[in-house]
Amino acid sequence: MLIEENDNKVADDGSNEIIEELSKEMEDCINQKMRAIADYQNLKRRVDEERKERQRRITIDVLGSVLPVLDDIERAISSNSDIQNEPKTTTKQDKWTEGILLIKEKFLNILEEEGIVEIDTKIDFDPSLHEAIGHIDGKENKILEVIQKGFCMDELIVRPAKVIVGQKKKK
């Protein structure tokens, strides 16, 4: 019986080593699996972020290319001084003007839906938002006239506002 007990002890010691090795191997496999899952989730997040950024860039490019149409609409409206000065009548010209105003409103709504907002020009001149195309005498660094509206989407500038900035009189 002593011999059998010693054989069992040897067998138990050998199987314990195998069990420990298998446990370590299983733990390594679990760790590799967890790292692989984390890597996949990080990759998926990065791909989603890149896709969103690419979509934002495409939106900015497309809307930036059609902003001159808005400029033309605004010039057409401002060239017709009857829009602001006279009461509405039912003439063809008034209906045409009303239609142009509705087109402008629809255009601005589309921009707003896409997250494109007009750059504020009631603030001091900011070179990251505004493009100074001229200076005239006036309060320094104040925007005195807006030549072309600017637009941004989140922190990205679609088009800077073109403005005339005040400067101190030179003596």
CSV table of N, CA and C in Angstrom, one decimal:
chain,number,residue,atom,x,y,z
A,1,MET,N,0.8,-1.2,0.0
A,1,MET,CA,0.0,0.0,0.0
A,1,MET,C,0.8,1.3,0.0
A,2,LEU,N,2.0,1.2,0.6
A,2,LEU,CA,2.8,2.3,0.6
A,2,LEU,C,3.3,2.7,-0.8
A,3,ILE,N,3.5,1.7,-1.6
A,3,ILE,CA,4.0,1.9,-2.9
A,3,ILE,C,2.9,2.6,-3.7
A,4,GLU,N,1.6,2.1,-3.6
A,4,GLU,CA,0.5,2.7,-4.3
A,4,GLU,C,0.3,4.2,-3.8
A,5,GLU,N,0.4,4.5,-2.6
A,5,GLU,CA,0.3,5.8,-2.1
A,5,GLU,C,1.3,6.7,-2.7
A,6,ASN,N,2.6,6.3,-2.7
A,6,ASN,CA,3.7,7.1,-3.3
A,6,ASN,C,3.4,7.3,-4.8
A,7,ASP,N,2.9,6.3,-5.5
A,7,ASP,CA,2.6,6.5,-6.9
A,7,ASP,C,1.5,7.5,-7.1
A,8,ASN,N,0.5,7.5,-6.3
A,8,ASN,CA,-0.6,8.5,-6.3
A,8,ASN,C,0.0,9.9,-6.1
A,9,LYS,N,0.9,10.0,-5.1
A,9,LYS,CA,1.5,11.3,-4.8
A,9,LYS,C,2.2,11.8,-6.0
A,10,VAL,N,3.0,11.0,-6.7
A,10,VAL,CA,3.7,11.4,-7.8
A,10,VAL,C,2.8,11.8,-9.0
A,11,ALA,N,1.7,11.0,-9.1
A,11,ALA,CA,0.8,11.3,-10.1
A,11,ALA,C,0.1,12.6,-9.8
A,12,ASP,N,-0.2,12.8,-8.6
A,12,ASP,CA,-0.9,14.1,-8.2
A,12,ASP,C,0.0,15.3,-8.4
A,13,ASP,N,1.3,15.1,-8.0
A,13,ASP,CA,2.2,16.2,-8.2
A,13,ASP,C,2.4,16.6,-9.7
A,14,GLY,N,2.4,15.6,-10.6
A,14,GLY,CA,2.5,15.8,-12.0
A,14,GLY,C,1.3,16.5,-12.6
A,15,SER,N,0.1,16.1,-12.1
A,15,SER,CA,-1.1,16.7,-12.6
A,15,SER,C,-1.3,18.1,-12.1
A,16,ASN,N,-0.8,18.4,-10.9
A,16,ASN,CA,-0.9,19.7,-10.4
A,16,ASN,C,-0.1,20.7,-11.2
A,17,GLU,N,1.1,20.2,-11.7
A,17,GLU,CA,1.9,21.1,-12.5
A,17,GLU,C,1.2,21.3,-13.9
A,18,ILE,N,0.6,20.3,-14.4
A,18,ILE,CA,-0.2,20.4,-15.7
A,18,ILE,C,-1.3,21.3,-15.5
A,19,ILE,N,-2.0,21.2,-14.4
A,19,ILE,CA,-3.2,22.1,-14.1
A,19,ILE,C,-2.7,23.5,-13.9
A,20,GLU,N,-1.6,23.7,-13.3
A,20,GLU,CA,-1.1,25.1,-13.1
A,20,GLU,C,-0.7,25.7,-14.5
A,21,GLU,N,0.0,24.8,-15.3
A,21,GLU,CA,0.4,25.3,-16.7
A,21,GLU,C,-0.9,25.6,-17.5
A,22,LEU,N,-1.8,24.7,-17.4
A,22,LEU,CA,-3.1,25.0,-18.2
A,22,LEU,C,-3.8,26.2,-17.6
A,23,SER,N,-3.8,26.4,-16.3
A,23,SER,CA,-4.4,27.6,-15.8
A,23,SER,C,-3.7,28.9,-16.2
A,24,LYS,N,-2.4,28.9,-16.3
A,24,LYS,CA,-1.6,30.0,-16.7
A,24,LYS,C,-1.9,30.3,-18.2
A,25,GLU,N,-2.0,29.2,-19.0
A,25,GLU,CA,-2.3,29.3,-20.4
A,25,GLU,C,-3.7,29.9,-20.6
A,26,MET,N,-4.6,29.4,-19.8
A,26,MET,CA,-6.0,29.9,-20.0
A,26,MET,C,-6.1,31.3,-19.6
A,27,GLU,N,-5.4,31.7,-18.5
A,27,GLU,CA,-5.3,33.1,-18.1
A,27,GLU,C,-4.7,34.0,-19.2
A,28,ASP,N,-3.6,33.5,-19.8
A,28,ASP,CA,-3.0,34.3,-20.9
A,28,ASP,C,-4.0,34.4,-22.1
A,29,CYS,N,-4.7,33.3,-22.4
A,29,CYS,CA,-5.7,33.4,-23.5
A,29,CYS,C,-6.9,34.4,-23.1
A,30,ILE,N,-7.3,34.4,-21.9
A,30,ILE,CA,-8.3,35.3,-21.5
A,30,ILE,C,-7.8,36.7,-21.6
A,31,ASN,N,-6.6,37.0,-21.1
A,31,ASN,CA,-6.0,38.3,-21.3
A,31,ASN,C,-5.9,38.8,-22.7
A,32,GLN,N,-5.4,37.8,-23.6
A,32,GLN,CA,-5.3,38.2,-25.0
A,32,GLN,C,-6.7,38.5,-25.6
A,33,LYS,N,-7.7,37.7,-25.2
A,33,LYS,CA,-9.0,37.9,-25.7
A,33,LYS,C,-9.5,39.3,-25.2
A,34,MET,N,-9.3,39.7,-24.0
A,34,MET,CA,-9.7,41.0,-23.4
A,34,MET,C,-9.0,42.1,-24.2
A,35,ARG,N,-7.7,41.9,-24.4
A,35,ARG,CA,-7.0,43.0,-25.2
A,35,ARG,C,-7.5,43.1,-26.6
A,36,ALA,N,-7.8,41.9,-27.2
A,36,ALA,CA,-8.3,41.9,-28.6
A,36,ALA,C,-9.7,42.6,-28.6
A,37,ILE,N,-10.5,42.4,-27.6
A,37,ILE,CA,-11.8,43.1,-27.5
A,37,ILE,C,-11.6,44.6,-27.4
A,38,ALA,N,-10.7,45.0,-26.5
A,38,ALA,CA,-10.5,46.4,-26.2
A,38,ALA,C,-9.9,47.0,-27.5
A,39,ASP,N,-9.0,46.3,-28.2
A,39,ASP,CA,-8.4,46.9,-29.4
A,39,ASP,C,-9.5,47.1,-30.5
A,40,TYR,N,-10.4,46.1,-30.6
A,40,TYR,CA,-11.5,46.2,-31.5
A,40,TYR,C,-12.4,47.3,-31.2
A,41,GLN,N,-12.8,47.5,-30.0
A,41,GLN,CA,-13.7,48.6,-29.6
A,41,GLN,C,-13.0,49.9,-29.8
A,42,ASN,N,-11.7,50.1,-29.6
A,42,ASN,CA,-11.0,51.3,-29.9
A,42,ASN,C,-10.9,51.6,-31.4
A,43,LEU,N,-10.7,50.5,-32.2
A,43,LEU,CA,-10.7,50.7,-33.6
A,43,LEU,C,-12.1,51.1,-34.1
A,44,LYS,N,-13.1,50.5,-33.6
A,44,LYS,CA,-14.5,50.8,-34.0
A,44,LYS,C,-14.8,52.3,-33.6
A,45,ARG,N,-14.3,52.7,-32.4
A,45,ARG,CA,-14.6,54.1,-32.0
A,45,ARG,C,-13.8,55.1,-33.0
A,46,ARG,N,-12.5,54.8,-33.3
A,46,ARG,CA,-11.8,55.6,-34.2
A,46,ARG,C,-12.4,55.7,-35.5
A,47,VAL,N,-12.8,54.6,-36.1
A,47,VAL,CA,-13.4,54.5,-37.4
A,47,VAL,C,-14.7,55.4,-37.4
A,48,ASP,N,-15.5,55.2,-36.3
A,48,ASP,CA,-16.7,56.1,-36.2
A,48,ASP,C,-16.4,57.5,-36.2
A,49,GLU,N,-15.4,57.9,-35.4
A,49,GLU,CA,-15.0,59.3,-35.3
A,49,GLU,C,-14.5,59.8,-36.7
A,50,GLU,N,-13.7,59.0,-37.3
A,50,GLU,CA,-13.2,59.4,-38.6
A,50,GLU,C,-14.3,59.6,-39.7
A,51,ARG,N,-15.3,58.7,-39.6
A,51,ARG,CA,-16.4,58.7,-40.5
A,51,ARG,C,-17.2,60.0,-40.2
A,52,LYS,N,-17.4,60.4,-39.0
A,52,LYS,CA,-18.2,61.6,-38.6
A,52,LYS,C,-17.4,62.8,-39.1
A,53,GLU,N,-16.1,62.8,-38.9
A,53,GLU,CA,-15.2,63.9,-39.3
A,53,GLU,C,-15.2,64.1,-40.8
A,54,ARG,N,-15.2,63.0,-41.5
A,54,ARG,CA,-15.2,63.0,-43.0
A,54,ARG,C,-16.5,63.5,-43.5
A,55,GLN,N,-17.6,63.1,-42.8
A,55,GLN,CA,-19.0,63.6,-43.2
A,55,GLN,C,-19.1,65.1,-42.9
A,56,ARG,N,-18.5,65.6,-41.8
A,56,ARG,CA,-18.5,67.0,-41.5
A,56,ARG,C,-17.7,67.8,-42.6
A,57,ARG,N,-16.6,67.3,-43.0
A,57,ARG,CA,-15.8,67.9,-44.0
A,57,ARG,C,-16.5,68.0,-45.3
A,58,ILE,N,-17.2,66.9,-45.7
A,58,ILE,CA,-17.9,66.9,-47.0
A,58,ILE,C,-19.1,67.9,-46.9
A,59,THR,N,-19.8,67.9,-45.8
A,59,THR,CA,-20.8,68.9,-45.6
A,59,THR,C,-20.3,70.3,-45.7
A,60,ILE,N,-19.2,70.6,-45.1
A,60,ILE,CA,-18.6,71.9,-45.1
A,60,ILE,C,-18.2,72.3,-46.6
A,61,ASP,N,-17.6,71.3,-47.3
A,61,ASP,CA,-17.2,71.6,-48.6
A,61,ASP,C,-18.4,71.9,-49.5
A,62,VAL,N,-19.4,71.1,-49.4
A,62,VAL,CA,-20.6,71.2,-50.3
A,62,VAL,C,-21.3,72.6,-50.0
A,63,LEU,N,-21.6,72.8,-48.7
A,63,LEU,CA,-22.3,74.0,-48.3
A,63,LEU,C,-21.4,75.2,-48.6
A,64,GLY,N,-20.1,75.1,-48.4
A,64,GLY,CA,-19.2,76.2,-48.7
A,64,GLY,C,-19.2,76.6,-50.2
A,65,SER,N,-19.5,75.6,-51.0
A,65,SER,CA,-19.5,75.9,-52.5
A,65,SER,C,-20.8,76.5,-52.9
A,66,VAL,N,-21.9,76.4,-52.1
A,66,VAL,CA,-23.2,77.0,-52.5
A,66,VAL,C,-23.4,78.3,-51.7
A,67,LEU,N,-22.6,78.7,-50.8
A,67,LEU,CA,-22.8,79.9,-50.1
A,67,LEU,C,-22.8,81.1,-51.0
A,68,PRO,N,-22.0,81.1,-52.1
A,68,PRO,CA,-22.2,82.3,-53.1
A,68,PRO,C,-23.6,82.5,-53.6
A,69,VAL,N,-24.4,81.4,-53.6
A,69,VAL,CA,-25.8,81.6,-54.1
A,69,VAL,C,-26.5,82.4,-53.0
A,70,LEU,N,-26.3,82.1,-51.7
A,70,LEU,CA,-26.9,82.9,-50.7
A,70,LEU,C,-26.4,84.4,-50.8
A,71,ASP,N,-25.2,84.6,-51.1
A,71,ASP,CA,-24.7,86.0,-51.3
A,71,ASP,C,-25.4,86.7,-52.4
A,72,ASP,N,-25.6,86.0,-53.5
A,72,ASP,CA,-26.4,86.5,-54.6
A,72,ASP,C,-27.8,86.9,-54.3
A,73,ILE,N,-28.4,86.0,-53.5
A,73,ILE,CA,-29.8,86.2,-53.1
A,73,ILE,C,-29.9,87.5,-52.2
A,74,GLU,N,-28.9,87.6,-51.3
A,74,GLU,CA,-28.9,88.8,-50.4
A,74,GLU,C,-28.6,90.0,-51.2
A,75,ARG,N,-27.8,90.0,-52.2
A,75,ARG,CA,-27.5,91.2,-53.0
A,75,ARG,C,-28.8,91.5,-53.8
A,76,ALA,N,-29.5,90.5,-54.3
A,76,ALA,CA,-30.7,90.8,-55.1
A,76,ALA,C,-31.7,91.5,-54.2
A,77,ILE,N,-31.8,91.0,-53.0
A,77,ILE,CA,-32.8,91.6,-52.0
A,77,ILE,C,-32.4,93.0,-51.7
A,78,SER,N,-31.1,93.2,-51.4
A,78,SER,CA,-30.6,94.6,-51.0
A,78,SER,C,-30.7,95.6,-52.1
A,79,SER,N,-30.6,95.1,-53.4
A,79,SER,CA,-30.6,96.0,-54.5
A,79,SER,C,-32.0,96.5,-54.8
A,80,ASN,N,-33.0,95.8,-54.3
A,80,ASN,CA,-34.4,96.2,-54.5
A,80,ASN,C,-34.8,96.9,-53.2
A,81,SER,N,-34.7,98.2,-53.2
A,81,SER,CA,-35.0,99.0,-52.0
A,81,SER,C,-36.4,99.0,-51.6
A,82,ASP,N,-37.3,98.6,-52.6
A,82,ASP,CA,-38.7,98.6,-52.3
A,82,ASP,C,-39.1,97.6,-51.2
A,83,ILE,N,-38.3,96.6,-51.0
A,83,ILE,CA,-38.6,95.5,-50.1
A,83,ILE,C,-38.8,96.1,-48.7
A,84,GLN,N,-37.9,97.0,-48.3
A,84,GLN,CA,-38.0,97.4,-46.9
A,84,GLN,C,-38.8,98.7,-46.8
A,85,ASN,N,-38.9,99.5,-47.8
A,85,ASN,CA,-39.5,100.8,-47.7
A,85,ASN,C,-40.9,100.9,-48.0
A,86,GLU,N,-41.5,100.0,-48.8
A,86,GLU,CA,-42.9,100.2,-49.1
A,86,GLU,C,-43.7,99.0,-48.6
A,87,PRO,N,-45.0,99.3,-48.3
A,87,PRO,CA,-45.9,98.2,-47.8
A,87,PRO,C,-46.1,97.2,-49.0
A,88,LYS,N,-46.5,96.0,-48.6
A,88,LYS,CA,-46.7,95.0,-49.5
A,88,LYS,C,-48.0,95.3,-50.4
A,89,THR,N,-47.8,95.0,-51.7
A,89,THR,CA,-49.0,95.1,-52.6
A,89,THR,C,-49.0,93.8,-53.3
A,90,THR,N,-49.9,93.7,-54.2
A,90,THR,CA,-50.1,92.4,-54.9
A,90,THR,C,-49.5,92.4,-56.3
A,91,THR,N,-48.6,93.3,-56.6
A,91,THR,CA,-48.0,93.3,-57.9
A,91,THR,C,-47.1,92.1,-58.1
A,92,LYS,N,-46.8,91.9,-59.4
A,92,LYS,CA,-45.9,90.8,-59.7
A,92,LYS,C,-44.5,91.0,-59.1
A,93,GLN,N,-44.0,92.2,-59.0
A,93,GLN,CA,-42.7,92.5,-58.5
A,93,GLN,C,-42.7,92.1,-57.0
A,94,ASP,N,-43.8,92.5,-56.3
A,94,ASP,CA,-43.8,92.2,-54.8
A,94,ASP,C,-43.9,90.7,-54.6
A,95,LYS,N,-44.6,90.0,-55.4
A,95,LYS,CA,-44.7,88.5,-55.3
A,95,LYS,C,-43.3,87.9,-55.6
A,96,TRP,N,-42.6,88.4,-56.6
A,96,TRP,CA,-41.3,87.9,-56.9
A,96,TRP,C,-40.4,88.2,-55.7
A,97,THR,N,-40.4,89.4,-55.1
A,97,THR,CA,-39.6,89.7,-54.0
A,97,THR,C,-39.9,88.8,-52.8
A,98,GLU,N,-41.2,88.6,-52.6
A,98,GLU,CA,-41.6,87.7,-51.5
A,98,GLU,C,-41.0,86.3,-51.7
A,99,GLY,N,-41.1,85.8,-52.9
A,99,GLY,CA,-40.5,84.5,-53.3
A,99,GLY,C,-39.0,84.4,-53.0
A,100,ILE,N,-38.3,85.5,-53.4
A,100,ILE,CA,-36.9,85.5,-53.1
A,100,ILE,C,-36.6,85.5,-51.6
A,101,LEU,N,-37.4,86.2,-50.8
A,101,LEU,CA,-37.2,86.2,-49.4
A,101,LEU,C,-37.5,84.8,-48.8
A,102,LEU,N,-38.5,84.1,-49.4
A,102,LEU,CA,-38.7,82.8,-48.9
A,102,LEU,C,-37.6,81.8,-49.3
A,103,ILE,N,-37.0,82.0,-50.4
A,103,ILE,CA,-35.9,81.2,-50.9
A,103,ILE,C,-34.7,81.4,-49.9
A,104,LYS,N,-34.5,82.6,-49.6
A,104,LYS,CA,-33.4,82.9,-48.6
A,104,LYS,C,-33.7,82.3,-47.3
A,105,GLU,N,-34.9,82.4,-46.8
A,105,GLU,CA,-35.2,81.8,-45.5
A,105,GLU,C,-35.1,80.3,-45.5
A,106,LYS,N,-35.5,79.6,-46.6
A,106,LYS,CA,-35.3,78.2,-46.8
A,106,LYS,C,-33.8,77.8,-46.8
A,107,PHE,N,-33.1,78.6,-47.5
A,107,PHE,CA,-31.6,78.3,-47.6
A,107,PHE,C,-31.0,78.4,-46.2
A,108,LEU,N,-31.3,79.5,-45.4
A,108,LEU,CA,-30.8,79.6,-44.1
A,108,LEU,C,-31.2,78.5,-43.1
A,109,ASN,N,-32.5,78.0,-43.3
A,109,ASN,CA,-32.9,76.9,-42.5
A,109,ASN,C,-32.2,75.6,-42.8
A,110,ILE,N,-31.8,75.4,-44.1
A,110,ILE,CA,-31.0,74.2,-44.5
A,110,ILE,C,-29.7,74.3,-43.8
A,111,LEU,N,-29.1,75.5,-43.9
A,111,LEU,CA,-27.7,75.7,-43.2
A,111,LEU,C,-27.8,75.4,-41.7
A,112,GLU,N,-28.9,75.9,-41.1
A,112,GLU,CA,-29.0,75.7,-39.7
A,112,GLU,C,-29.2,74.2,-39.3
A,113,GLU,N,-30.0,73.5,-40.2
A,113,GLU,CA,-30.2,72.1,-39.9
A,113,GLU,C,-28.9,71.3,-40.0
A,114,GLU,N,-28.0,71.7,-40.9
A,114,GLU,CA,-26.7,71.1,-41.0
A,114,GLU,C,-25.7,71.5,-40.0
A,115,GLY,N,-26.1,72.4,-39.1
A,115,GLY,CA,-25.2,72.9,-38.0
A,115,GLY,C,-24.3,74.0,-38.5
A,116,ILE,N,-24.6,74.6,-39.6
A,116,ILE,CA,-23.8,75.8,-40.1
A,116,ILE,C,-24.5,77.0,-39.5
A,117,VAL,N,-23.7,77.8,-38.8
A,117,VAL,CA,-24.2,79.1,-38.2
A,117,VAL,C,-23.4,80.3,-38.7
A,118,GLU,N,-24.1,81.4,-38.7
A,118,GLU,CA,-23.4,82.6,-39.1
A,118,GLU,C,-22.4,83.1,-38.1
A,119,ILE,N,-21.2,83.5,-38.5
A,119,ILE,CA,-20.2,84.0,-37.6
A,119,ILE,C,-20.7,85.4,-37.1
A,120,ASP,N,-20.6,85.6,-35.8
A,120,ASP,CA,-21.0,86.9,-35.2
A,120,ASP,C,-20.0,88.0,-35.6
A,121,THR,N,-20.6,89.1,-36.1
A,121,THR,CA,-19.8,90.2,-36.5
A,121,THR,C,-20.1,91.4,-35.6
A,122,LYS,N,-20.8,91.2,-34.5
A,122,LYS,CA,-21.1,92.3,-33.6
A,122,LYS,C,-20.1,92.3,-32.4
A,123,ILE,N,-19.1,91.5,-32.6
A,123,ILE,CA,-18.0,91.4,-31.6
A,123,ILE,C,-16.8,92.1,-32.2
A,124,ASP,N,-15.7,92.3,-31.3
A,124,ASP,CA,-14.5,92.8,-31.8
A,124,ASP,C,-13.9,91.9,-32.9
A,125,PHE,N,-13.0,92.5,-33.7
A,125,PHE,CA,-12.4,91.7,-34.8
A,125,PHE,C,-11.6,90.6,-34.2
A,126,ASP,N,-11.8,89.4,-34.7
A,126,ASP,CA,-11.1,88.2,-34.3
A,126,ASP,C,-10.5,87.5,-35.6
A,127,PRO,N,-9.2,87.5,-35.8
A,127,PRO,CA,-8.6,87.0,-37.0
A,127,PRO,C,-8.9,85.5,-37.2
A,128,SER,N,-9.3,84.8,-36.2
A,128,SER,CA,-9.6,83.4,-36.4
A,128,SER,C,-11.1,83.2,-37.0
A,129,LEU,N,-11.9,84.3,-36.9
A,129,LEU,CA,-13.2,84.2,-37.4
A,129,LEU,C,-13.5,85.2,-38.6
A,130,HIS,N,-12.7,86.2,-38.6
A,130,HIS,CA,-13.0,87.3,-39.5
A,130,HIS,C,-11.8,87.5,-40.4
A,131,GLU,N,-12.0,88.0,-41.6
A,131,GLU,CA,-11.0,88.4,-42.6
A,131,GLU,C,-11.1,89.9,-42.8
A,132,ALA,N,-10.1,90.6,-42.4
A,132,ALA,CA,-10.1,92.1,-42.6
A,132,ALA,C,-9.7,92.3,-44.0
A,133,ILE,N,-10.6,93.0,-44.7
A,133,ILE,CA,-10.3,93.3,-46.1
A,133,ILE,C,-10.1,94.8,-46.3
A,134,GLY,N,-10.2,95.5,-45.2
A,134,GLY,CA,-9.9,97.0,-45.2
A,134,GLY,C,-10.0,97.6,-43.8
A,135,HIS,N,-9.5,98.8,-43.7
A,135,HIS,CA,-9.5,99.5,-42.5
A,135,HIS,C,-10.0,100.9,-42.8
A,136,ILE,N,-10.8,101.4,-41.9
A,136,ILE,CA,-11.3,102.8,-42.0
A,136,ILE,C,-11.2,103.4,-40.6
A,137,ASP,N,-11.2,104.8,-40.5
A,137,ASP,CA,-11.1,105.4,-39.2
A,137,ASP,C,-12.3,105.1,-38.4
A,138,GLY,N,-12.0,104.7,-37.2
A,138,GLY,CA,-13.1,104.4,-36.2
A,138,GLY,C,-12.5,103.7,-35.0
A,139,LYS,N,-13.3,103.2,-34.2
A,139,LYS,CA,-12.9,102.5,-33.0
A,139,LYS,C,-12.0,101.3,-33.3
A,140,GLU,N,-10.8,101.3,-32.7
A,140,GLU,CA,-9.9,100.3,-33.1
A,140,GLU,C,-10.4,98.8,-32.8
A,141,ASN,N,-10.1,98.0,-33.8
A,141,ASN,CA,-10.5,96.5,-33.7
A,141,ASN,C,-12.0,96.3,-33.7
A,142,LYS,N,-12.8,97.3,-34.0
A,142,LYS,CA,-14.2,97.1,-34.1
A,142,LYS,C,-14.6,96.8,-35.5
A,143,ILE,N,-15.5,95.9,-35.7
A,143,ILE,CA,-16.0,95.6,-37.1
A,143,ILE,C,-17.0,96.7,-37.4
A,144,LEU,N,-16.7,97.5,-38.4
A,144,LEU,CA,-17.6,98.6,-38.8
A,144,LEU,C,-18.5,98.3,-40.0
A,145,GLU,N,-18.1,97.3,-40.8
A,145,GLU,CA,-18.9,96.9,-42.0
A,145,GLU,C,-18.6,95.5,-42.3
A,146,VAL,N,-19.7,94.8,-42.7
A,146,VAL,CA,-19.6,93.4,-43.1
A,146,VAL,C,-19.8,93.4,-44.6
A,147,ILE,N,-18.7,92.9,-45.3
A,147,ILE,CA,-18.8,92.8,-46.7
A,147,ILE,C,-19.4,91.5,-47.2
A,148,GLN,N,-19.0,90.4,-46.5
A,148,GLN,CA,-19.5,89.1,-46.8
A,148,GLN,C,-19.7,88.3,-45.5
A,149,LYS,N,-20.8,87.7,-45.3
A,149,LYS,CA,-21.1,87.0,-44.1
A,149,LYS,C,-20.2,85.7,-44.0
A,150,GLY,N,-19.8,85.4,-42.8
A,150,GLY,CA,-19.0,84.2,-42.6
A,150,GLY,C,-19.9,83.1,-41.9
A,151,PHE,N,-19.4,81.9,-42.1
A,151,PHE,CA,-20.2,80.7,-41.5
A,151,PHE,C,-19.2,79.7,-40.9
A,152,CYS,N,-19.7,79.1,-39.8
A,152,CYS,CA,-18.8,78.0,-39.2
A,152,CYS,C,-19.7,76.8,-38.8
A,153,MET,N,-19.1,75.7,-38.7
A,153,MET,CA,-19.8,74.5,-38.2
A,153,MET,C,-18.9,74.0,-37.1
A,154,ASP,N,-19.5,73.9,-35.9
A,154,ASP,CA,-18.8,73.6,-34.7
A,154,ASP,C,-17.6,74.5,-34.6
A,155,GLU,N,-16.4,74.0,-34.5
A,155,GLU,CA,-15.2,74.8,-34.4
A,155,GLU,C,-14.5,75.0,-35.8
A,156,LEU,N,-15.1,74.5,-36.8
A,156,LEU,CA,-14.5,74.6,-38.2
A,156,LEU,C,-15.1,75.8,-38.9
A,157,ILE,N,-14.2,76.6,-39.5
A,157,ILE,CA,-14.7,77.8,-40.3
A,157,ILE,C,-15.0,77.3,-41.7
A,158,VAL,N,-16.3,77.5,-42.1
A,158,VAL,CA,-16.6,77.2,-43.5
A,158,VAL,C,-16.1,78.3,-44.4
A,159,ARG,N,-16.4,79.5,-43.9
A,159,ARG,CA,-15.9,80.7,-44.6
A,159,ARG,C,-15.8,81.8,-43.6
A,160,PRO,N,-14.7,82.5,-43.6
A,160,PRO,CA,-14.6,83.6,-42.6
A,160,PRO,C,-15.4,84.8,-43.1
A,161,ALA,N,-15.9,85.6,-42.1
A,161,ALA,CA,-16.6,86.8,-42.5
A,161,ALA,C,-15.6,87.9,-43.0
A,162,LYS,N,-15.9,88.5,-44.1
A,162,LYS,CA,-15.1,89.5,-44.7
A,162,LYS,C,-15.6,90.8,-44.2
A,163,VAL,N,-14.7,91.6,-43.5
A,163,VAL,CA,-15.1,92.7,-42.8
A,163,VAL,C,-14.2,93.9,-43.0
A,164,ILE,N,-14.7,95.1,-42.7
A,164,ILE,CA,-13.9,96.3,-42.6
A,164,ILE,C,-13.8,96.7,-41.1
A,165,VAL,N,-12.5,96.9,-40.7
A,165,VAL,CA,-12.2,97.1,-39.3
A,165,VAL,C,-11.8,98.5,-39.1
A,166,GLY,N,-12.2,99.0,-37.9
A,166,GLY,CA,-11.8,100.4,-37.5
A,166,GLY,C,-10.4,100.4,-37.0
A,167,GLN,N,-9.8,101.6,-37.3
A,167,GLN,CA,-8.4,101.8,-36.8
A,167,GLN,C,-8.4,103.3,-36.3
A,168,LYS,N,-7.5,103.5,-35.4
A,168,LYS,CA,-7.3,104.9,-34.9
A,168,LYS,C,-6.8,105.8,-36.0
A,169,LYS,N,-7.2,107.0,-36.0
A,169,LYS,CA,-6.7,108.0,-37.0
A,169,LYS,C,-5.3,108.2,-36.8
A,170,LYS,N,-4.6,108.2,-37.9
A,170,LYS,CA,-3.1,108.4,-37.9
A,170,LYS,C,-2.9,109.9,-37.9
A,171,LYS,N,-2.0,110.4,-37.0
A,171,LYS,CA,-1.7,111.8,-36.9
A,171,LYS,C,-0.5,112.2,-37.6
